[in-house]
Each structure stands twice: as C-alpha cells, then as structure tokens.
Amino acid sequence: MPMHKVIVFALFSTRRQAEITRLTWDDFQKEHKRILVRDMKHPGEKLGNDTWVDMPEEAIQIIDSMCKSNAEILPYSPDAITANFTRACKLLGIEDLHFHDLRHEGISRLFEMGRNIPHVAAVSGHRSWVSLKRYTHIRETGDKYASWPGLQLAIGNM
C-alpha cells in the first residue's frame, strides 16, 4: 500500500479513513474538482448520506497518480490503512498521532490559507459551523504545505 499517497490524500482531501476507501472513479468529476462521498458520516444519517465535496488540487493530483484497475480510487480496507499507519508512526517514533488527526490538520490548513467557512465546508462536507469549528486548530497563516517535498514525493512516485 502506498501509505505516502494515502496520508497525503487524507491530509489534502480532509476525508475520513473509511470514506477514502469508498471513493470510486465513477464518482469523481475532475472537470468540476469534486467527488461524491457515499455514506458520509453524519450523526443523524448513517446510510444514504451521499455528499458531493470539493477536491483541492493536491488531492486531485494524488487521484491522478493512482492506477485505474479497480473501481475504488484507493482500493484498501480501513483496517489495512490503520495497521500501516500505526506501523509507520511506530517506525518513525511518532507518538499520539491518529489517522483522524490528518482531517483536523487539513481543515485547519484551509482556514490558515484564508478560505472562508462555506469553502472549507464544501471540502470537508460539514453542514454547520458548530460541527466544523471543532476541527480548526489555526496556528499560522498561509499554505505551509505549498512547497512541501512530501507532496512531490507522493505524486511523483506513480
């Protein structure tokens, strides 16, 4: 599993682990920079909560780098992602980092770049500011990942 791509995609798309594994080529509209997230997590709607979300350019670059031999864009199970993420953190000596933290970081990044609430919600899929604001941890301004070598590594290793 190309964990570098999975991690970078999670960070820039702000998608949850289980959502990532359900994304399909048929639901991706590159020309509109969006994708349909099927059964998106929502407190009141467990199934059938299909939601269109905007895809930042970096997430689209990861999608473009993936093989189209499966229906799913990232054809891995949530359990496999969890196991690989845990192993990678242990190998790198990273403590107290969870895959879901990438969603928090991605959403905070969008606000740090000056995106407004409706734009961030269009990417994250949040329906209200009340639920969206708990994901924001703003520390600086600007795009701290603009020249991040990890992005080039992820999209360059097709």
PDB file of C-alpha atoms in Angstrom:
ATOM      1  CA  MET A   1       0.000   0.000   0.000  1.00  0.00           C
ATOM      2  CA  PRO A   2       1.432   3.406  -0.919  1.00  0.00           C
ATOM      3  CA  MET A   3       0.963   4.979   2.505  1.00  0.00           C
ATOM      4  CA  HIS A   4       2.632   8.179   1.362  1.00  0.00           C
ATOM      5  CA  LYS A   5      -0.231   8.665  -1.109  1.00  0.00           C
ATOM      6  CA  VAL A   6      -2.940   7.643   1.353  1.00  0.00           C
ATOM      7  CA  ILE A   7      -1.614  10.041   4.003  1.00  0.00           C
ATOM      8  CA  VAL A   8      -1.162  12.967   1.626  1.00  0.00           C
ATOM      9  CA  PHE A   9      -4.615  12.350   0.152  1.00  0.00           C
ATOM     10  CA  ALA A  10      -6.188  12.263   3.620  1.00  0.00           C
ATOM     11  CA  LEU A  11      -4.449  15.489   4.573  1.00  0.00           C
ATOM     12  CA  PHE A  12      -5.419  17.475   1.490  1.00  0.00           C
ATOM     13  CA  SER A  13      -8.887  15.999   0.887  1.00  0.00           C
ATOM     14  CA  THR A  14      -9.857  16.131   4.604  1.00  0.00           C
ATOM     15  CA  ARG A  15     -11.539  12.747   4.134  1.00  0.00           C
ATOM     16  CA  ARG A  16     -12.054  10.204   6.882  1.00  0.00           C
ATOM     17  CA  GLN A  17     -10.348   6.833   6.616  1.00  0.00           C
ATOM     18  CA  ALA A  18     -13.491   4.840   5.770  1.00  0.00           C
ATOM     19  CA  GLU A  19     -14.599   7.483   3.258  1.00  0.00           C
ATOM     20  CA  ILE A  20     -11.282   7.248   1.440  1.00  0.00           C
ATOM     21  CA  THR A  21     -11.762   3.533   0.875  1.00  0.00           C
ATOM     22  CA  ARG A  22     -15.225   4.056  -0.667  1.00  0.00           C
ATOM     23  CA  LEU A  23     -14.270   6.707  -3.235  1.00  0.00           C
ATOM     24  CA  THR A  24     -14.732   5.433  -6.794  1.00  0.00           C
ATOM     25  CA  TRP A  25     -13.629   6.532 -10.230  1.00  0.00           C
ATOM     26  CA  ASP A  26     -17.276   6.728 -11.332  1.00  0.00           C
ATOM     27  CA  ASP A  27     -17.990   9.274  -8.586  1.00  0.00           C
ATOM     28  CA  PHE A  28     -15.038  11.536  -9.416  1.00  0.00           C
ATOM     29  CA  GLN A  29     -15.676  14.606 -11.576  1.00  0.00           C
ATOM     30  CA  LYS A  30     -12.248  16.005 -12.325  1.00  0.00           C
ATOM     31  CA  GLU A  31     -13.619  18.760 -14.553  1.00  0.00           C
ATOM     32  CA  HIS A  32     -15.670  20.067 -11.608  1.00  0.00           C
ATOM     33  CA  LYS A  33     -12.993  19.268  -8.980  1.00  0.00           C
ATOM     34  CA  ARG A  34     -15.411  17.268  -6.874  1.00  0.00           C
ATOM     35  CA  ILE A  35     -16.236  13.742  -5.773  1.00  0.00           C
ATOM     36  CA  LEU A  36     -19.287  12.014  -4.369  1.00  0.00           C
ATOM     37  CA  VAL A  37     -18.607  10.649  -0.884  1.00  0.00           C
ATOM     38  CA  ARG A  38     -21.050   7.819  -0.327  1.00  0.00           C
ATOM     39  CA  ASP A  39     -22.463   7.242   3.150  1.00  0.00           C
ATOM     40  CA  MET A  40     -20.596  10.185   4.631  1.00  0.00           C
ATOM     41  CA  LYS A  41     -20.579  10.112   8.403  1.00  0.00           C
ATOM     42  CA  HIS A  42     -23.378  12.183   9.905  1.00  0.00           C
ATOM     43  CA  PRO A  43     -24.877  11.938  13.405  1.00  0.00           C
ATOM     44  CA  GLY A  44     -28.450  11.614  12.141  1.00  0.00           C
ATOM     45  CA  GLU A  45     -27.949   9.754   8.853  1.00  0.00           C
ATOM     46  CA  LYS A  46     -25.947   6.538   8.845  1.00  0.00           C
ATOM     47  CA  LEU A  47     -26.624   5.287   5.311  1.00  0.00           C
ATOM     48  CA  GLY A  48     -27.564   7.040   2.107  1.00  0.00           C
ATOM     49  CA  ASN A  49     -25.860  10.252   3.160  1.00  0.00           C
ATOM     50  CA  ASP A  50     -24.141  10.727  -0.193  1.00  0.00           C
ATOM     51  CA  THR A  51     -22.470  14.131  -0.387  1.00  0.00           C
ATOM     52  CA  TRP A  52     -20.599  15.955  -3.129  1.00  0.00           C
ATOM     53  CA  VAL A  53     -17.422  17.576  -1.811  1.00  0.00           C
ATOM     54  CA  ASP A  54     -14.865  19.799  -3.478  1.00  0.00           C
ATOM     55  CA  MET A  55     -11.386  18.371  -4.061  1.00  0.00           C
ATOM     56  CA  PRO A  56      -8.340  20.605  -3.592  1.00  0.00           C
ATOM     57  CA  GLU A  57      -5.791  20.433  -6.395  1.00  0.00           C
ATOM     58  CA  GLU A  58      -3.308  18.427  -4.295  1.00  0.00           C
ATOM     59  CA  ALA A  59      -5.922  15.715  -3.681  1.00  0.00           C
ATOM     60  CA  ILE A  60      -6.710  15.629  -7.412  1.00  0.00           C
ATOM     61  CA  GLN A  61      -3.002  15.141  -8.142  1.00  0.00           C
ATOM     62  CA  ILE A  62      -2.978  12.084  -5.871  1.00  0.00           C
ATOM     63  CA  ILE A  63      -6.101  10.728  -7.590  1.00  0.00           C
ATOM     64  CA  ASP A  64      -4.457  11.259 -10.989  1.00  0.00           C
ATOM     65  CA  SER A  65      -1.429   9.270  -9.836  1.00  0.00           C
ATOM     66  CA  MET A  66      -3.477   6.188  -8.925  1.00  0.00           C
ATOM     67  CA  CYS A  67      -3.981   3.137 -11.132  1.00  0.00           C
ATOM     68  CA  LYS A  68      -7.476   2.742 -12.584  1.00  0.00           C
ATOM     69  CA  SER A  69      -7.534  -1.060 -12.382  1.00  0.00           C
ATOM     70  CA  ASN A  70     -10.097  -1.098  -9.531  1.00  0.00           C
ATOM     71  CA  ALA A  71     -13.463   0.582  -9.096  1.00  0.00           C
ATOM     72  CA  GLU A  72     -12.108   2.335  -5.986  1.00  0.00           C
ATOM     73  CA  ILE A  73      -9.532   5.082  -6.310  1.00  0.00           C
ATOM     74  CA  LEU A  74      -7.677   3.940  -3.193  1.00  0.00           C
ATOM     75  CA  PRO A  75      -8.626   0.234  -3.055  1.00  0.00           C
ATOM     76  CA  TYR A  76      -7.601  -0.563   0.504  1.00  0.00           C
ATOM     77  CA  SER A  77      -9.535  -1.574   3.597  1.00  0.00           C
ATOM     78  CA  PRO A  78      -9.834   0.745   6.612  1.00  0.00           C
ATOM     79  CA  ASP A  79      -8.208  -1.979   8.742  1.00  0.00           C
ATOM     80  CA  ALA A  80      -5.205  -2.163   6.405  1.00  0.00           C
ATOM     81  CA  ILE A  81      -4.804   1.618   6.485  1.00  0.00           C
ATOM     82  CA  THR A  82      -4.986   1.610  10.289  1.00  0.00           C
ATOM     83  CA  ALA A  83      -2.382  -1.145  10.591  1.00  0.00           C
ATOM     84  CA  ASN A  84       0.005   0.512   8.146  1.00  0.00           C
ATOM     85  CA  PHE A  85      -0.438   3.955   9.691  1.00  0.00           C
ATOM     86  CA  THR A  86       0.220   2.582  13.176  1.00  0.00           C
ATOM     87  CA  ARG A  87       3.331   0.741  11.956  1.00  0.00           C
ATOM     88  CA  ALA A  88       4.627   3.820  10.154  1.00  0.00           C
ATOM     89  CA  CYS A  89       4.181   6.017  13.243  1.00  0.00           C
ATOM     90  CA  LYS A  90       5.949   3.452  15.405  1.00  0.00           C
ATOM     91  CA  LEU A  91       8.791   3.097  12.891  1.00  0.00           C
ATOM     92  CA  LEU A  92       9.230   6.878  12.765  1.00  0.00           C
ATOM     93  CA  GLY A  93       8.962   7.307  16.532  1.00  0.00           C
ATOM     94  CA  ILE A  94       5.787   9.380  16.281  1.00  0.00           C
ATOM     95  CA  GLU A  95       3.636   9.130  19.385  1.00  0.00           C
ATOM     96  CA  ASP A  96      -0.002  10.049  19.860  1.00  0.00           C
ATOM     97  CA  LEU A  97      -0.849  10.612  16.195  1.00  0.00           C
ATOM     98  CA  HIS A  98      -4.071   9.185  14.843  1.00  0.00           C
ATOM     99  CA  PHE A  99      -5.200   8.965  11.225  1.00  0.00           C
ATOM    100  CA  HIS A 100      -8.163  11.232  12.006  1.00  0.00           C
ATOM    101  CA  ASP A 101      -5.687  13.953  13.044  1.00  0.00           C
ATOM    102  CA  LEU A 102      -4.955  14.379   9.321  1.00  0.00           C
ATOM    103  CA  ARG A 103      -8.553  15.556   8.818  1.00  0.00           C
ATOM    104  CA  HIS A 104      -8.128  18.149  11.581  1.00  0.00           C
ATOM    105  CA  GLU A 105      -4.861  19.330  10.037  1.00  0.00           C
ATOM    106  CA  GLY A 106      -6.345  19.523   6.542  1.00  0.00           C
ATOM    107  CA  ILE A 107      -9.315  21.592   7.667  1.00  0.00           C
ATOM    108  CA  SER A 108      -7.120  23.920   9.731  1.00  0.00           C
ATOM    109  CA  ARG A 109      -4.837  24.347   6.702  1.00  0.00           C
ATOM    110  CA  LEU A 110      -7.736  25.578   4.572  1.00  0.00           C
ATOM    111  CA  PHE A 111      -8.607  28.238   7.169  1.00  0.00           C
ATOM    112  CA  GLU A 112      -4.933  29.205   7.538  1.00  0.00           C
ATOM    113  CA  MET A 113      -4.854  29.784   3.776  1.00  0.00           C
ATOM    114  CA  GLY A 114      -7.697  32.278   4.167  1.00  0.00           C
ATOM    115  CA  ARG A 115     -10.559  30.128   2.914  1.00  0.00           C
ATOM    116  CA  ASN A 116     -13.959  31.110   4.253  1.00  0.00           C
ATOM    117  CA  ILE A 117     -16.387  28.862   6.131  1.00  0.00           C
ATOM    118  CA  PRO A 118     -18.539  27.926   3.082  1.00  0.00           C
ATOM    119  CA  HIS A 119     -15.456  26.960   1.042  1.00  0.00           C
ATOM    120  CA  VAL A 120     -13.954  24.860   3.852  1.00  0.00           C
ATOM    121  CA  ALA A 121     -17.333  23.197   4.415  1.00  0.00           C
ATOM    122  CA  ALA A 122     -17.540  22.406   0.681  1.00  0.00           C
ATOM    123  CA  VAL A 123     -14.281  20.439   1.024  1.00  0.00           C
ATOM    124  CA  SER A 124     -14.884  18.861   4.436  1.00  0.00           C
ATOM    125  CA  GLY A 125     -18.584  18.118   3.933  1.00  0.00           C
ATOM    126  CA  HIS A 126     -19.668  19.774   7.174  1.00  0.00           C
ATOM    127  CA  ARG A 127     -23.191  21.168   7.217  1.00  0.00           C
ATOM    128  CA  SER A 128     -22.809  23.563  10.127  1.00  0.00           C
ATOM    129  CA  TRP A 129     -20.218  25.863  11.631  1.00  0.00           C
ATOM    130  CA  VAL A 130     -20.846  24.312  15.059  1.00  0.00           C
ATOM    131  CA  SER A 131     -19.503  20.946  13.940  1.00  0.00           C
ATOM    132  CA  LEU A 132     -16.830  22.398  11.634  1.00  0.00           C
ATOM    133  CA  LYS A 133     -15.209  24.694  14.201  1.00  0.00           C
ATOM    134  CA  ARG A 134     -14.067  21.820  16.433  1.00  0.00           C
ATOM    135  CA  TYR A 135     -11.770  20.745  13.600  1.00  0.00           C
ATOM    136  CA  THR A 136      -9.960  24.056  13.370  1.00  0.00           C
ATOM    137  CA  HIS A 137      -6.600  24.487  15.054  1.00  0.00           C
ATOM    138  CA  ILE A 138      -5.200  27.600  13.433  1.00  0.00           C
ATOM    139  CA  ARG A 139      -1.569  28.326  14.265  1.00  0.00           C
ATOM    140  CA  GLU A 140      -0.252  30.340  11.342  1.00  0.00           C
ATOM    141  CA  THR A 141      -1.303  31.870   8.061  1.00  0.00           C
ATOM    142  CA  GLY A 142      -0.560  30.906   4.507  1.00  0.00           C
ATOM    143  CA  ASP A 143      -0.123  27.481   2.958  1.00  0.00           C
ATOM    144  CA  LYS A 144       2.609  25.781   4.962  1.00  0.00           C
ATOM    145  CA  TYR A 145       2.479  22.851   2.510  1.00  0.00           C
ATOM    146  CA  ALA A 146       2.884  24.925  -0.665  1.00  0.00           C
ATOM    147  CA  SER A 147       6.455  23.766  -1.213  1.00  0.00           C
ATOM    148  CA  TRP A 148       6.268  20.638   0.940  1.00  0.00           C
ATOM    149  CA  PRO A 149       8.513  17.900  -0.519  1.00  0.00           C
ATOM    150  CA  GLY A 150       6.120  15.202   0.760  1.00  0.00           C
ATOM    151  CA  LEU A 151       3.526  16.228  -1.830  1.00  0.00           C
ATOM    152  CA  GLN A 152       6.012  15.890  -4.671  1.00  0.00           C
ATOM    153  CA  LEU A 153       7.132  12.536  -3.303  1.00  0.00           C
ATOM    154  CA  ALA A 154       3.548  11.273  -3.207  1.00  0.00           C
ATOM    155  CA  ILE A 155       2.543  12.393  -6.698  1.00  0.00           C
ATOM    156  CA  GLY A 156       5.962  11.754  -8.220  1.00  0.00           C
ATOM    157  CA  ASN A 157       6.004   8.043  -7.279  1.00  0.00           C
ATOM    158  CA  MET A 158       3.307   6.771  -9.594  1.00  0.00           C
TER     159      MET A 158
END
